[in-house]
GROMACS .gro file of C-alpha atoms in nm:
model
  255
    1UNK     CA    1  12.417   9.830  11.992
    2UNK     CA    2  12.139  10.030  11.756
    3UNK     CA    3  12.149  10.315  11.646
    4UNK     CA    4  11.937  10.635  11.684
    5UNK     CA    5  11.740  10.688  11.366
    6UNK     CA    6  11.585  11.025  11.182
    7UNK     CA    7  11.353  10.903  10.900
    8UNK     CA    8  11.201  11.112  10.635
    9UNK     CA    9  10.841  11.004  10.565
   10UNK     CA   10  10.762  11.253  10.332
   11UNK     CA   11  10.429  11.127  10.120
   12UNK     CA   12  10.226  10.860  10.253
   13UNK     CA   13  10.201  10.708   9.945
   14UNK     CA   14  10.587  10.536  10.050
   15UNK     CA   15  10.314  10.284  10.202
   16UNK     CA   16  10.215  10.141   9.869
   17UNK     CA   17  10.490  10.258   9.592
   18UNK     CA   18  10.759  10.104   9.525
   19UNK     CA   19  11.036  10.318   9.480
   20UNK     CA   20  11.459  10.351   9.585
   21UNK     CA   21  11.302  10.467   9.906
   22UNK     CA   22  11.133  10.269  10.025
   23UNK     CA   23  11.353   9.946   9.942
   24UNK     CA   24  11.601  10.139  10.145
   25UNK     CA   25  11.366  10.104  10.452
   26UNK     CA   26  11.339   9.752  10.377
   27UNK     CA   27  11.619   9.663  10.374
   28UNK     CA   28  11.717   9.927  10.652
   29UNK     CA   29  11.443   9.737  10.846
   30UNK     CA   30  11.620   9.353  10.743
   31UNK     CA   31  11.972   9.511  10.904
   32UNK     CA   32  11.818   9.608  11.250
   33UNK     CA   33  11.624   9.411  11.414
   34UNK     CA   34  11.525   9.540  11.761
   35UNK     CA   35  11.294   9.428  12.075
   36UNK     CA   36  11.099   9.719  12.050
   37UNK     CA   37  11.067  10.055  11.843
   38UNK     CA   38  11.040  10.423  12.035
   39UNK     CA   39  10.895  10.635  11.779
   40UNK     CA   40  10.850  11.014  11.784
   41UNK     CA   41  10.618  11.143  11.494
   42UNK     CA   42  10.590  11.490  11.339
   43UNK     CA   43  10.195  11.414  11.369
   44UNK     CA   44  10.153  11.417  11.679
   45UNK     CA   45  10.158  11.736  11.869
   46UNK     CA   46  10.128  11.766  12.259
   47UNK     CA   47  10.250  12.062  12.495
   48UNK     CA   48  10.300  11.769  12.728
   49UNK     CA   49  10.525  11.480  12.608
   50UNK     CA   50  10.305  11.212  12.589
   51UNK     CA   51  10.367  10.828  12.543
   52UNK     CA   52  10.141  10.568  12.444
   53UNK     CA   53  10.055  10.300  12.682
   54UNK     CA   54   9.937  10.064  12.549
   55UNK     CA   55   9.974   9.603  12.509
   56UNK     CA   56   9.647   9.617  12.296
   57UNK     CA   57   9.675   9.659  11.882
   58UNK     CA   58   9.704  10.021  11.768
   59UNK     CA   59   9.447  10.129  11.538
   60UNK     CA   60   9.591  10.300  11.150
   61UNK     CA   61   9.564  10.649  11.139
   62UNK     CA   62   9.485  10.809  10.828
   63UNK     CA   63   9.567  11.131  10.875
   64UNK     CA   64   9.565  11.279  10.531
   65UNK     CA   65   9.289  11.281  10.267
   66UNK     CA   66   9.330  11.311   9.859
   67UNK     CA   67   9.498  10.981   9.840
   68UNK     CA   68   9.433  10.656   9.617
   69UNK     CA   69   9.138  10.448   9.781
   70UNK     CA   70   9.425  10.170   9.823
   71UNK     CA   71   9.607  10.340  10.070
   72UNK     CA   72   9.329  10.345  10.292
   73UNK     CA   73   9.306   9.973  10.349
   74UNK     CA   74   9.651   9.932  10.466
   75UNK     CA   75   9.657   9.825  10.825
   76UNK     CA   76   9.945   9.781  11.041
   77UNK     CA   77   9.844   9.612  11.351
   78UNK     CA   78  10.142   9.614  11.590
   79UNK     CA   79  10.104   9.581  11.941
   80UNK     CA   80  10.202   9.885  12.178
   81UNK     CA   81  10.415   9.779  12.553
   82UNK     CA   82  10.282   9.960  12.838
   83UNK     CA   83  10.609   9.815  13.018
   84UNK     CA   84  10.846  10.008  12.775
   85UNK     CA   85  10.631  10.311  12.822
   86UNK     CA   86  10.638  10.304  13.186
   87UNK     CA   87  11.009  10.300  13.206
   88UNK     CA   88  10.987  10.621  12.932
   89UNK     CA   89  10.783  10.775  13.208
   90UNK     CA   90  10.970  10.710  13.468
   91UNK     CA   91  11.277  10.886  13.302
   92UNK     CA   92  11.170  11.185  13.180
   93UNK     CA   93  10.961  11.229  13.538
   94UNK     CA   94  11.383  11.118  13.695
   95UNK     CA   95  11.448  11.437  13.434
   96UNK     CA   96  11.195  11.693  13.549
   97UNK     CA   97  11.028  11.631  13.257
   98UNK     CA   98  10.645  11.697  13.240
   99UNK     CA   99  10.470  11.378  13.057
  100UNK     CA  100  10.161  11.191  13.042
  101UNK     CA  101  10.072  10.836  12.887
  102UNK     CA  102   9.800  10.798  12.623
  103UNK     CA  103   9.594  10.436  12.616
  104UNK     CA  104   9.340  10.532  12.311
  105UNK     CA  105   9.541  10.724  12.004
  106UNK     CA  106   9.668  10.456  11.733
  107UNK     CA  107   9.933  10.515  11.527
  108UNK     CA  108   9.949  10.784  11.275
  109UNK     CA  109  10.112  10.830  10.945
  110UNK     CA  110  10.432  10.964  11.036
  111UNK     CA  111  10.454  10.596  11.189
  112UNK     CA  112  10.303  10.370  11.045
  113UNK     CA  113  10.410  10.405  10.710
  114UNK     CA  114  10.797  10.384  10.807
  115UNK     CA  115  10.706  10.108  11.024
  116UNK     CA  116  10.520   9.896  10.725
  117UNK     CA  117  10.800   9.873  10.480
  118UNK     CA  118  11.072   9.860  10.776
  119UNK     CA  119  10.842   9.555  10.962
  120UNK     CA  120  10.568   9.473  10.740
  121UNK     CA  121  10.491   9.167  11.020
  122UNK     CA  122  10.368   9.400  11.274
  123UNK     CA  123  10.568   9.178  11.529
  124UNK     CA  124  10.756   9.419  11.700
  125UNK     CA  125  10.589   9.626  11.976
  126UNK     CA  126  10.614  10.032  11.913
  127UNK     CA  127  10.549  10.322  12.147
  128UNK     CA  128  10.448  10.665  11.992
  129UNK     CA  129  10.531  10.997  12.136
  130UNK     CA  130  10.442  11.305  12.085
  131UNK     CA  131  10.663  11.607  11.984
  132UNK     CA  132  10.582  11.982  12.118
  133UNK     CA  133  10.731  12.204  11.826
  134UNK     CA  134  10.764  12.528  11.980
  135UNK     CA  135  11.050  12.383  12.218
  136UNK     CA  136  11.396  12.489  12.102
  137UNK     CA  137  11.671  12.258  11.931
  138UNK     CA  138  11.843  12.205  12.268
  139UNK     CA  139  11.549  12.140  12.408
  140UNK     CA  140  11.453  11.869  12.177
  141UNK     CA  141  11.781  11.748  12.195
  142UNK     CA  142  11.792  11.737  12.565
  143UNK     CA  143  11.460  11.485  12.516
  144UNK     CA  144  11.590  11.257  12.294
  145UNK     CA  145  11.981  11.280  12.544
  146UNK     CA  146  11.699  11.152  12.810
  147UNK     CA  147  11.677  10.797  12.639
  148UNK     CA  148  12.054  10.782  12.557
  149UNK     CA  149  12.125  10.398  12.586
  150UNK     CA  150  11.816  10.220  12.489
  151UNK     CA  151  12.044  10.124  12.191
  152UNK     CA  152  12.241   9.876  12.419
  153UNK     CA  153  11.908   9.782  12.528
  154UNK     CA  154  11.835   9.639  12.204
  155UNK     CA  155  11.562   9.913  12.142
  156UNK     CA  156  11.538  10.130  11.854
  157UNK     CA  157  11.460  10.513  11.908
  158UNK     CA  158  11.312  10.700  11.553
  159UNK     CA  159  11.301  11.064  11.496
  160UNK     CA  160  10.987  11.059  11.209
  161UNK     CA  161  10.986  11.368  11.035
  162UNK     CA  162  11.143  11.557  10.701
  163UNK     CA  163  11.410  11.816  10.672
  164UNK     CA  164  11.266  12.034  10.391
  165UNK     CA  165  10.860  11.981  10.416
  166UNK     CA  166  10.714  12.268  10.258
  167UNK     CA  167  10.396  12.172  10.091
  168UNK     CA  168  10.288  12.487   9.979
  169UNK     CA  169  10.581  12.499   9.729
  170UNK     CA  170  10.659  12.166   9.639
  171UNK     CA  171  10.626  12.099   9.203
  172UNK     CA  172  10.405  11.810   9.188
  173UNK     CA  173  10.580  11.563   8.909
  174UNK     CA  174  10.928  11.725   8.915
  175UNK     CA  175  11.206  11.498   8.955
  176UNK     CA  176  11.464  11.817   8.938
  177UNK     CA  177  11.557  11.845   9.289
  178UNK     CA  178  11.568  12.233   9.325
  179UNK     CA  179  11.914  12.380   9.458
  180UNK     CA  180  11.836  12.534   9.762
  181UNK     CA  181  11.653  12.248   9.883
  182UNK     CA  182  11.994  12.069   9.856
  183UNK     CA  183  12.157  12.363   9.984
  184UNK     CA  184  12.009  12.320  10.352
  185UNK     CA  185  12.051  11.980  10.375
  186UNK     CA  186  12.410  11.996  10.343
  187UNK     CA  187  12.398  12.292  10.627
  188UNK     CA  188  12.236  12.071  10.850
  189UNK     CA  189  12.458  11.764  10.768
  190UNK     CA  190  12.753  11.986  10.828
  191UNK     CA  191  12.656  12.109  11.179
  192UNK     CA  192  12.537  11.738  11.269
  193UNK     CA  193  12.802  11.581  11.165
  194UNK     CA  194  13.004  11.817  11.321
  195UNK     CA  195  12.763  11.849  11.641
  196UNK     CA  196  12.776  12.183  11.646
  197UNK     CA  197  12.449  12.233  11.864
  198UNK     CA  198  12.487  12.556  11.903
  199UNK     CA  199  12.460  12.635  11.509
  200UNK     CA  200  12.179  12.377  11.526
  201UNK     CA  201  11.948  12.581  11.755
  202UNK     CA  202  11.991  12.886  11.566
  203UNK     CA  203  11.928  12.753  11.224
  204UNK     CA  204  11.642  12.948  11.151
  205UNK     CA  205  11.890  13.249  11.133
  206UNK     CA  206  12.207  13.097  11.009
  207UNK     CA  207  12.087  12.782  10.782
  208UNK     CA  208  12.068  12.903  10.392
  209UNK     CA  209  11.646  12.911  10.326
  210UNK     CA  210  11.566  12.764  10.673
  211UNK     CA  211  11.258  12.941  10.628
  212UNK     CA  212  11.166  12.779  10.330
  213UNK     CA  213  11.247  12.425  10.418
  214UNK     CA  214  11.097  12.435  10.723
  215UNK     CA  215  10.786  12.726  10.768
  216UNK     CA  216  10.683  12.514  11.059
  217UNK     CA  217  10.907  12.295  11.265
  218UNK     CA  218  10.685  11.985  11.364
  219UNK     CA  219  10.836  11.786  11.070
  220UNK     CA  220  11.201  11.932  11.164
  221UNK     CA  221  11.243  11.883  11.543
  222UNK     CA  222  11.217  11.498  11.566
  223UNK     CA  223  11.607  11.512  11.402
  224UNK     CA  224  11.716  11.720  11.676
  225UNK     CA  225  11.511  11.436  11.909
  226UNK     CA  226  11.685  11.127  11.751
  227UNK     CA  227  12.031  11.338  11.757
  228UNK     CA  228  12.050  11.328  12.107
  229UNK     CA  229  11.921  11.022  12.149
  230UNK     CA  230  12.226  10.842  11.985
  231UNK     CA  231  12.566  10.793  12.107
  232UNK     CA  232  12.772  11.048  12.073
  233UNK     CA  233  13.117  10.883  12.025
  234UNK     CA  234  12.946  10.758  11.650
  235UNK     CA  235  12.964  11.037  11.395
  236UNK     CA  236  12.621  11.094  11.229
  237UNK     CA  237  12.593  10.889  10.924
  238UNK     CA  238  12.409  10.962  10.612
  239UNK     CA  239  12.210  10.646  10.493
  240UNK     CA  240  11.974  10.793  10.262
  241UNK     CA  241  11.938  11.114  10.072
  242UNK     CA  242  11.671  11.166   9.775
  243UNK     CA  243  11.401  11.423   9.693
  244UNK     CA  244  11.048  11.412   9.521
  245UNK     CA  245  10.864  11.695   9.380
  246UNK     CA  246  11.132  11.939   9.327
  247UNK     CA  247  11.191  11.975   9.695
  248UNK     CA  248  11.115  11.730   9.957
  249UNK     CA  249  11.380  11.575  10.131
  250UNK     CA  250  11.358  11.209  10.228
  251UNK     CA  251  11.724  11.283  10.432
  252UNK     CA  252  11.765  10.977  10.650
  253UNK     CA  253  12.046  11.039  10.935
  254UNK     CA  254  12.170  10.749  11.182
  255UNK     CA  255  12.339  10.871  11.489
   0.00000   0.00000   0.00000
């Protein structure tokens, strides 16, 4: 069975560096090898949940400017599966859940860059969805609790985000990793570990400087997502915990 993933993808520059991080997701990538990848990404914001459907190559987003003309030429031209993202459909429709498919959008960022050191082949087929981050912690939980079992199904489901993504206050260069930022990771490995949802969808009022690790919650839902996505007999593992620039997490959960 695989697991249920949350993946930090912090910079985008983890596409071309070479750093503890990113040979953790390739070797992370050598140790599970699924039949296709689900992947929800913090860049991609829909009221609707929308899927991509789609058997044609994805085109590389790059949704970020600033960066090294190098990063610009990497391509990662994996194939979508408009059969994996009609059963999606069918679920969350089984659910009462609004969705829609999308057959244009290519992959951004928040996947592709995971996706290149994990499967730098491009061989296995990926479907993108969208998050909608004004929906509460259940509520993103409930999504991901929607596509509890693909794991036996040999498919691997991705939460793409970061815990503590606050850009405005990040120290460009530091390699201190500043206490509080530590501080609310270990609140929200607590209350995973634990599952104590309930905590979880009040964290903004009881997690120590929720507000600034996470001043907007795109980058902080798809946990929740990929939480309730996994099995819940498994305890939530830690497989990765590091931070760049005084404060950005690259927390990596497996559930």
């Amino acid at each position: 069975m695989i697991p249920s993933l949350f993946l930090a993808h912090g910079s985008p520059m983890l596409a071309i560096e070479q750093t503890d991080y990113t040979s953790f997701l390739e070797q992370l990538g050598k140790s599970i090898r699924p039949k296709a990848v689900v992947i929800f990404t913090a860049h991609w914001e829909a009221q609707t949940l929308t899927i991509s459907s789609m058997d044609d190559v994805y085109d590389t987003i790059y949704d970020f400017g600033g960066f090294p003309p190098e990063l610009y030429t990497v391509k990662y031209p994996a194939h979508g599966s408009v059969e994996l993202a009609n059963k999606l459909e069918k679920l969350y429709e089984q659910k009462g859940i609004d969705v829609q498919t999308d057959r244009v959008r290519g992959l951004d960022h928040g996947s592709w860059t995971l996706l290149h050191r994990m499967y730098p082949e491009a061989d296995i087929p990926v479907v993108q969805i969208s998050v909608n981050p004004y929906l509460s912690p259940k509520a993103q939980y409930a999504i991901g609790e929607m596509l509890r079992g693909l794991g036996e199904q040999d498919i691997l489901v991705i939460g793409s985000g970061v815990t503590v993504h606050n850009l405005r206050i990040v120290k460009w260069g530091e390699t201190k990793t500043e206490p509080w930022a530590i501080d609310f990771d270990d609140w929200i490995i607590e209350k995973v570990q634990s599952r104590d949802i309930e905590a979880l969808d009040h964290y903004e009022s009881e997690a120590p400087y929720a507000r600034q690790a996470v001043p907007r919650a795109e980058h902080f839902v798809p946990l929740f997502i990929a939480m309730g996505s996994g099995n819940p007999a498994n305890k939530a593992k830690v497989i990765h915990r590091s931070y760049e620039m005084g404060n950005l997490s690259y927390l990596c959960l497996q559930f």
